[in-house]
Amino acid sequence: MRRLARTYVTLLRVGFAAALAYRAEMVVWMLTTTMPLVSLALWSAVAAEAPVGRFGPSDFVAYFLAALVVRQLTSSWLVWQMNQDIKQGSLSQRLLRPVHPLIHYSAENLAALPLRAAIAVPVAIVALVTTGGGHFARDPTVVGVAVASLLGAWLINFLTMAILGSLAFFTESSTSAFEIWFATSMLLSGYLVPLEIFPAGVRAATDVLPFRYTLGFPVEAITGRTTAGHALAQLGVQWVWVVVLGGIAIAAWRAGVRRFAAFGG
Amino acid sequence: MAQPPAIEVRSLSKVFRVHERAPGLRAAVASLFRRTYKEVTAVDDLSLSIAPGERVGFLGPNGAGKTTTLKVLAGLIHPTSGHVRVAGHVPQRRETAFLESIALVMGQKQQLLWDLPPVETFALNRAIYDVPQDVFAQRLAELDDLLGLRAVSGKPTRQLSLGERMKCELAAALLHGPRVLFLDEPTIGLDVAMQLAVREFLRAYADRTGATLILTSHYMDDVVALCPRVVVIDKGRLRYDGDLRTLSRTVRPDKRIAMRLRADGPAPDRAAIERLGEVVELEATRAVIQVPQEGVRDAIAQLFASHDVADLTVEDPPLEEVMRELFASTGDARAASPGDGPRA
Amino acid sequence: MRYVRLFGTQLRRSLALALQYRLDFVTSGLVSIVWSVISIVPLYVAFHGRPAVGGWSYESALVVFGWFTLLKGVLEGAVNPSLVQVVDHIRMGTLDFVLLKPADAQFLVSTARFEPWKIVDLGVAIAIFGYAFARLGHPPSAAAVALAFAMLCAAVAVLYSVWILVVAAAFWVVRVDNLVYLFDSVFDFARWPSSVFKGAFSILFTFVIPLALMTTFPAQALLGTLAPGTAIAAVVASLLAAIGARRVWLRALAHYTSASS
């Protein structure tokens, strides 16, 4: 166990150095993260004519700034990496190491967090200043749920990526599966539109699906748009998804590696 | 009247600017803000001239500048200075007529379309090079003769073995009938039989078409089998240009005498043999000695006189050793190739 | 002439490849339809039964959305598949083979691959136009359709040029996955009429990343509300974009051949 912890720290450090290596990429990356700002501009303009549901312009500002931060702290890009590793056979090297590849991947993923936080923290400060803090959670239970939900959101993202990435073991066109997932999640997670203003039927569906728990739910908790009881119940649903997806991810990975071994990469 | 050369290189130099970064986290952060560069001279004042139909091997250790030179000749890299003409064109201008008259085969990279059978790549190249249908069919038949393509060219590329892929790769590169053919390690990774097949094909092709052939390879056998002339490049500079045999003779003016003794005869006399020359190998029924060229005659006579010889051959030292010696003599101890032959 | 034949060969090859994966036709068709229906939801929330936003009613916003679907089809069917291969070429070093061919490298890489199944998006777009104009109660005039087609050509030229720029970045930056991803995310906002955006974003989406030119102008043309001056400016802008992209591409190649090893 201690050895694993020590290895993990080293993996994190190497991953961090790798994340720093390309500065041009970092610029692109920062630009990508500004998407919620565009949504913000759009929906503020829409709300300026007349409020949308409970949302006035400043509610939209708080919501999308929180979305930007959550997105920063919880995203994963494992699918691309797995795809490349599987197609080019570099997975063999990972399989040879005495660390489970999924653990290794997770370290690489988390190692980029400090850089992402460097982007997220200023945004959070801007959000607090511009909206006067009135749009954010005060209830200690909700604040606690918000923190826990961030970890859950990252896990759901990471695990679904691992599942979709494992598809690359079986099919040539695994990235298109990811694109479908990505497109669906953009809409149903609350990234482009707060789920609250969706028609009731769509909203009921999103409560059950995993998408909302990767973004919409943490954002709602952070912006205090939920009650303590409801937040706790939702947190329960989120972690059920974490467990379910974790099980599927491990099974998919095992089946994939068996196939990888059989075909020799 | 003498034919104009197929390849003419005068004072070619190529300098790369590379980004340098020390290992470690601090250096990684530092390089975000300031990058340090250093200049690397890959090719340094290289001049040579190659006649049409010649087959030339480029030799040199890893990083000597062979591939860079090849890429400059193919017009893929612009030279920093110097003049280059290939088939009457300046390569870097990449004129259509120039591109139609050359081909580059890279053993480590492939142009075949991965998910489709090689025939699709052939058809695509036919369209790109604008080869008339009848010429195309005839060339394909010729290549099929030499390489035995028909059995494999209908299968998707990803299902082919490395050797089969290389055959198709060669065919794809030659369908437009290039007059100058550049080969960068064409036999890398292939098994011995397949190496032999590729070599034979290249020689037959060059004989049949009169194409000029420039080859780099780590396998000395490729060079020995294909190239009467070799160009040795080391650290970007031209070290030798000329006949392969002359090269061995200048670097290693010795000959090797390998002698096999009758199994029932007396054991070799070590002291007597050592007097004749340097002992490379000495066993119960076998001895290899190295002697200066002018001493070969005497040595053989004495060996016959003192031993019960069953068989005797005289040969040049292996090319790997020649190369090693050549590069070692400039203070560079790198071997001619990483996996080179038996050590003396 | 060589290029026409070459184009034919490339197209045939993509078709052959696409026919190997017939299942893709069904899935990509289904996905396209389902996805378009889901995507109307935010539009419905923002525009339906509410005051017009920035002068756009629900129906006219739908027309913009139709153009968005159509252009997304063009992007994913004709532009994107071949150009992402350039990135692989550069990474694997096989771009050398392309450069050695006696045909224009930009032409070769731009026509390397098509996704014929994306034609489904065209059908979906037409269905959306039909629905929007049925709600409006009058069909577009012939002149409007002609102008819209001209705007479509300008839009495709701009889209292609922006993509060439993205790909050209791969010559300097080793990984452009996230650049592609960035473009996709930005392009997604083309589903909204550009005049909904105010301030900095309005400038950004009109001049820097001309989303307005891609979907809003063709929609206005079809609705008959596009000012002639804007139409001419759009055509000129698309020509400039194409010329600019070509120059950047040539510079990128020059950089590649002088810096690669």
PDB file of C-alpha atoms in Angstrom, chain A residues 22 24-25 28-29 31-32 34-39 41-43 45-47 49-53 71 77 80 84 88 172-173 179-180 182-184 186-188 192-193 197-199 202, chain C residues 21 24 27 31 35 38-39 41-47 50-54 76 91-92 173-179 181-182 184-186 188-189 191-193 196-198 201 204-205:
ATOM      1  CA  TYR A  22       3.782  22.176 -24.298  1.00  0.00           C
ATOM      2  CA  ALA A  24       1.181  26.325 -27.049  1.00  0.00           C
ATOM      3  CA  GLU A  25      -1.191  23.591 -26.033  1.00  0.00           C
ATOM      4  CA  VAL A  28      -5.474  26.334 -26.610  1.00  0.00           C
ATOM      5  CA  TRP A  29      -6.574  24.642 -23.488  1.00  0.00           C
ATOM      6  CA  LEU A  31      -9.401  28.967 -24.737  1.00  0.00           C
ATOM      7  CA  THR A  32     -11.372  25.734 -24.690  1.00  0.00           C
ATOM      8  CA  THR A  34     -13.969  29.639 -21.939  1.00  0.00           C
ATOM      9  CA  MET A  35     -16.938  27.934 -23.586  1.00  0.00           C
ATOM     10  CA  PRO A  36     -19.231  28.547 -20.605  1.00  0.00           C
ATOM     11  CA  LEU A  37     -18.453  32.235 -21.030  1.00  0.00           C
ATOM     12  CA  VAL A  38     -20.064  32.107 -24.444  1.00  0.00           C
ATOM     13  CA  SER A  39     -23.090  30.319 -23.023  1.00  0.00           C
ATOM     14  CA  ALA A  41     -23.232  35.789 -22.902  1.00  0.00           C
ATOM     15  CA  LEU A  42     -25.918  33.995 -24.870  1.00  0.00           C
ATOM     16  CA  TRP A  43     -28.255  33.233 -22.019  1.00  0.00           C
ATOM     17  CA  ALA A  45     -28.947  38.162 -23.596  1.00  0.00           C
ATOM     18  CA  VAL A  46     -31.935  35.836 -23.729  1.00  0.00           C
ATOM     19  CA  ALA A  47     -32.807  36.534 -20.098  1.00  0.00           C
ATOM     20  CA  GLU A  49     -35.699  40.245 -22.640  1.00  0.00           C
ATOM     21  CA  ALA A  50     -37.564  38.329 -19.905  1.00  0.00           C
ATOM     22  CA  PRO A  51     -36.364  35.892 -17.213  1.00  0.00           C
ATOM     23  CA  VAL A  52     -36.221  32.247 -18.230  1.00  0.00           C
ATOM     24  CA  GLY A  53     -37.914  30.254 -15.491  1.00  0.00           C
ATOM     25  CA  ARG A  71     -15.559  21.572 -15.820  1.00  0.00           C
ATOM     26  CA  TRP A  77      -9.370  12.991 -21.725  1.00  0.00           C
ATOM     27  CA  TRP A  80      -7.869   9.817 -26.682  1.00  0.00           C
ATOM     28  CA  GLN A  84      -3.629   6.002 -29.125  1.00  0.00           C
ATOM     29  CA  GLN A  88      -0.177   2.012 -31.661  1.00  0.00           C
ATOM     30  CA  GLU A 172     -11.911   0.717 -35.112  1.00  0.00           C
ATOM     31  CA  SER A 173     -14.408   3.506 -34.640  1.00  0.00           C
ATOM     32  CA  GLU A 179     -18.401  11.795 -29.888  1.00  0.00           C
ATOM     33  CA  ILE A 180     -21.970  10.662 -29.376  1.00  0.00           C
ATOM     34  CA  PHE A 182     -19.754  13.933 -25.689  1.00  0.00           C
ATOM     35  CA  ALA A 183     -22.490  15.599 -27.708  1.00  0.00           C
ATOM     36  CA  THR A 184     -25.218  14.106 -25.552  1.00  0.00           C
ATOM     37  CA  MET A 186     -22.897  18.661 -23.561  1.00  0.00           C
ATOM     38  CA  LEU A 187     -26.640  19.053 -23.651  1.00  0.00           C
ATOM     39  CA  LEU A 188     -27.903  16.754 -20.910  1.00  0.00           C
ATOM     40  CA  LEU A 192     -24.920  24.476 -22.550  1.00  0.00           C
ATOM     41  CA  VAL A 193     -28.259  25.095 -20.829  1.00  0.00           C
ATOM     42  CA  ILE A 197     -35.202  25.387 -17.603  1.00  0.00           C
ATOM     43  CA  PHE A 198     -35.744  22.286 -19.695  1.00  0.00           C
ATOM     44  CA  PRO A 199     -39.297  20.991 -20.163  1.00  0.00           C
ATOM     45  CA  VAL A 202     -36.594  16.066 -20.304  1.00  0.00           C
TER      46      VAL A 202
ATOM     47  CA  TYR C  21     -19.023  -0.217 -42.724  1.00  0.00           C
ATOM     48  CA  ASP C  24     -22.220   3.179 -39.757  1.00  0.00           C
ATOM     49  CA  THR C  27     -25.978   4.533 -36.676  1.00  0.00           C
ATOM     50  CA  VAL C  31     -27.653   9.656 -34.288  1.00  0.00           C
ATOM     51  CA  TRP C  35     -29.362  14.537 -32.001  1.00  0.00           C
ATOM     52  CA  ILE C  38     -32.570  16.953 -28.837  1.00  0.00           C
ATOM     53  CA  SER C  39     -30.693  20.018 -30.006  1.00  0.00           C
ATOM     54  CA  VAL C  41     -34.731  21.813 -27.047  1.00  0.00           C
ATOM     55  CA  PRO C  42     -32.501  24.759 -25.981  1.00  0.00           C
ATOM     56  CA  LEU C  43     -33.701  26.684 -28.996  1.00  0.00           C
ATOM     57  CA  TYR C  44     -37.275  25.940 -28.006  1.00  0.00           C
ATOM     58  CA  VAL C  45     -36.605  27.062 -24.433  1.00  0.00           C
ATOM     59  CA  ALA C  46     -35.001  30.312 -25.513  1.00  0.00           C
ATOM     60  CA  PHE C  47     -37.280  31.346 -28.388  1.00  0.00           C
ATOM     61  CA  ARG C  50     -41.153  34.327 -25.758  1.00  0.00           C
ATOM     62  CA  PRO C  51     -40.340  37.788 -27.038  1.00  0.00           C
ATOM     63  CA  ALA C  52     -37.968  37.758 -30.003  1.00  0.00           C
ATOM     64  CA  VAL C  53     -34.305  37.824 -28.956  1.00  0.00           C
ATOM     65  CA  GLY C  54     -32.150  40.192 -30.959  1.00  0.00           C
ATOM     66  CA  GLU C  76     -17.952  16.122 -40.688  1.00  0.00           C
ATOM     67  CA  ARG C  91       3.204  12.718 -36.204  1.00  0.00           C
ATOM     68  CA  MET C  92       4.149   9.494 -38.001  1.00  0.00           C
ATOM     69  CA  VAL C 173       2.480  22.106 -32.312  1.00  0.00           C
ATOM     70  CA  VAL C 174       2.805  18.358 -32.101  1.00  0.00           C
ATOM     71  CA  ARG C 175      -0.634  17.611 -30.725  1.00  0.00           C
ATOM     72  CA  VAL C 176      -3.658  19.403 -32.075  1.00  0.00           C
ATOM     73  CA  ASP C 177      -6.362  17.184 -30.559  1.00  0.00           C
ATOM     74  CA  ASN C 178      -7.438  19.989 -28.350  1.00  0.00           C
ATOM     75  CA  LEU C 179      -7.316  22.524 -31.133  1.00  0.00           C
ATOM     76  CA  TYR C 181     -11.818  20.080 -29.899  1.00  0.00           C
ATOM     77  CA  LEU C 182     -11.699  23.840 -29.427  1.00  0.00           C
ATOM     78  CA  ASP C 184     -15.776  21.948 -32.434  1.00  0.00           C
ATOM     79  CA  SER C 185     -16.831  23.699 -29.252  1.00  0.00           C
ATOM     80  CA  VAL C 186     -16.743  27.116 -30.879  1.00  0.00           C
ATOM     81  CA  ASP C 188     -21.317  24.652 -31.777  1.00  0.00           C
ATOM     82  CA  PHE C 189     -22.392  28.232 -31.146  1.00  0.00           C
ATOM     83  CA  ARG C 191     -26.539  27.090 -34.034  1.00  0.00           C
ATOM     84  CA  TRP C 192     -27.577  30.462 -32.577  1.00  0.00           C
ATOM     85  CA  PRO C 193     -28.297  33.537 -34.674  1.00  0.00           C
ATOM     86  CA  VAL C 196     -28.119  37.237 -30.157  1.00  0.00           C
ATOM     87  CA  PHE C 197     -24.566  37.756 -28.951  1.00  0.00           C
ATOM     88  CA  LYS C 198     -23.625  41.172 -27.665  1.00  0.00           C
ATOM     89  CA  PHE C 201     -18.638  37.934 -28.589  1.00  0.00           C
ATOM     90  CA  LEU C 204     -15.510  37.642 -32.170  1.00  0.00           C
ATOM     91  CA  PHE C 205     -18.163  35.635 -33.990  1.00  0.00           C
TER      92      PHE C 205
END
